[in-house]
């Protein structure tokens, strides 16, 4: 089956890793018509627009997108294009599977946990103001609607992917109303999925448990801020942001993206590691129903990392982007 997918290569190393992923998917025989669109942070700051209309329209039309990294100004400047895209397209669920990749050095083995993060509200609503000079207020928005929606998403994901247990992460002992509503909403949903074990954990304890014994977790369900922090923490357990994929999913569209940044220090030098975007593209293939191609690419990627001969410098190898890409293509089993 042919698919039409929006490609937002992004900035810095984005175009390099996007080209590598395209080549691997094509070699695997997946039939995709890519609609390449631009969404750049330099345009955002120049025009005051967060995203080009073209990018949003294209994702709305095709319902599936693959996206490279984009720069974001810190403490001032234009708002994040990444956050704007997620909001505009109402991609309310962030999905981050975290699993050891054979051959990639990490502090833990046998980690296999999926983090589901509510993506649209909490302290990311951007509702901040200066009350008086020297005092600012930032509003944490939690709604029953969004919390219930993300709960259903997580439990359905668990059923579909054969997962057994979900921990909801919160700080409702202190934020009794906001995190309390998040928890209550999930508690209303959990009994509808009685085959999935449901547990709760306070976020500080959850962080400690994750770095002590991450293998005890199957799935975590988190509000936006804790989800942002813990999903990077989780990636760190298996080797960092370069070896995990990510998806932002809504009812109308899904956008699969690499979670590392634009890597300005190596951009344009042919050194970037496409693994993260490739893992995101494997999630995209599963979403598109291309499960067999997804498994073939996954095995080829694991083989290249396990052998370690053609991996990039960030994971201890000597290969450039092109050599790594060719190694993955050469390791694809016939379909
Ligand atoms: P970064 O992830 O771009 O780089 C951190 C370090 O990791 C650098 O040494 C870089 O060379 C290395 N690295 C990252 N990805 C790599 C890859 N695929 N292959 C090999 N090495 C890789 O983080 P940094 O420097 O904090 O951010 C740079 C820019 O990226 C900033 O403007 C930031 O806002 C943006 N950013 C964008 C994200 C997104 O679009 N999702 C996520 C994180 C940062």
PDB file of N, CA, C and O in Angstrom, residues 11 34 57 87 101 125 139 187 229 246 250 298:
ATOM      1  N   UNK A  11      15.946  21.500  11.281  1.00  0.00           N
ATOM      2  CA  UNK A  11      17.161  22.314  11.140  1.00  0.00           C
ATOM      3  C   UNK A  11      18.391  21.555  11.643  1.00  0.00           C
ATOM      4  O   UNK A  11      18.271  20.489  12.238  1.00  0.00           O
ATOM      5  N   UNK A  34       6.542  11.227  -0.036  1.00  0.00           N
ATOM      6  CA  UNK A  34       6.853  12.233   0.982  1.00  0.00           C
ATOM      7  C   UNK A  34       6.414  13.610   0.505  1.00  0.00           C
ATOM      8  O   UNK A  34       6.710  13.985  -0.623  1.00  0.00           O
ATOM      9  N   UNK A  57      -1.099  22.540   7.398  1.00  0.00           N
ATOM     10  CA  UNK A  57      -2.078  22.050   6.411  1.00  0.00           C
ATOM     11  C   UNK A  57      -1.665  20.687   5.867  1.00  0.00           C
ATOM     12  O   UNK A  57      -2.492  19.796   5.694  1.00  0.00           O
ATOM     13  N   UNK A  87       0.279  21.769  19.658  1.00  0.00           N
ATOM     14  CA  UNK A  87      -0.970  22.417  20.086  1.00  0.00           C
ATOM     15  C   UNK A  87      -1.915  22.617  18.919  1.00  0.00           C
ATOM     16  O   UNK A  87      -3.106  22.312  19.002  1.00  0.00           O
ATOM     17  N   UNK A 101      18.986  -0.821  23.354  1.00  0.00           N
ATOM     18  CA  UNK A 101      19.338  -1.192  21.990  1.00  0.00           C
ATOM     19  C   UNK A 101      20.598  -2.046  22.108  1.00  0.00           C
ATOM     20  O   UNK A 101      21.580  -1.613  22.718  1.00  0.00           O
ATOM     21  N   UNK A 125       0.793  25.443  29.271  1.00  0.00           N
ATOM     22  CA  UNK A 125      -0.243  26.251  28.639  1.00  0.00           C
ATOM     23  C   UNK A 125       0.302  27.619  28.230  1.00  0.00           C
ATOM     24  O   UNK A 125      -0.342  28.348  27.481  1.00  0.00           O
ATOM     25  N   UNK A 139       0.470  29.569  35.222  1.00  0.00           N
ATOM     26  CA  UNK A 139      -0.732  28.802  35.572  1.00  0.00           C
ATOM     27  C   UNK A 139      -0.628  27.345  35.137  1.00  0.00           C
ATOM     28  O   UNK A 139      -0.287  27.047  33.997  1.00  0.00           O
ATOM     29  N   UNK A 187      -8.588   7.340  37.590  1.00  0.00           N
ATOM     30  CA  UNK A 187      -9.269   6.319  38.416  1.00  0.00           C
ATOM     31  C   UNK A 187     -10.648   5.986  37.857  1.00  0.00           C
ATOM     32  O   UNK A 187     -11.128   4.866  37.993  1.00  0.00           O
ATOM     33  N   UNK A 229      10.066  15.680  31.868  1.00  0.00           N
ATOM     34  CA  UNK A 229      11.287  15.403  32.633  1.00  0.00           C
ATOM     35  C   UNK A 229      11.566  13.894  32.678  1.00  0.00           C
ATOM     36  O   UNK A 229      12.679  13.445  32.381  1.00  0.00           O
ATOM     37  N   UNK A 246      10.061   8.672  19.334  1.00  0.00           N
ATOM     38  CA  UNK A 246       8.980   9.383  20.011  1.00  0.00           C
ATOM     39  C   UNK A 246       7.857   9.683  19.027  1.00  0.00           C
ATOM     40  O   UNK A 246       8.097   9.862  17.833  1.00  0.00           O
ATOM     41  N   UNK A 250      -2.664  12.482  17.997  1.00  0.00           N
ATOM     42  CA  UNK A 250      -3.977  13.066  18.271  1.00  0.00           C
ATOM     43  C   UNK A 250      -5.042  12.258  17.560  1.00  0.00           C
ATOM     44  O   UNK A 250      -4.739  11.225  16.954  1.00  0.00           O
ATOM     45  N   UNK A 298      13.821  -2.690  12.216  1.00  0.00           N
ATOM     46  CA  UNK A 298      14.237  -2.780  13.622  1.00  0.00           C
ATOM     47  C   UNK A 298      15.363  -3.809  13.777  1.00  0.00           C
ATOM     48  O   UNK A 298      16.369  -3.544  14.437  1.00  0.00           O
TER      49      UNK A 298
END
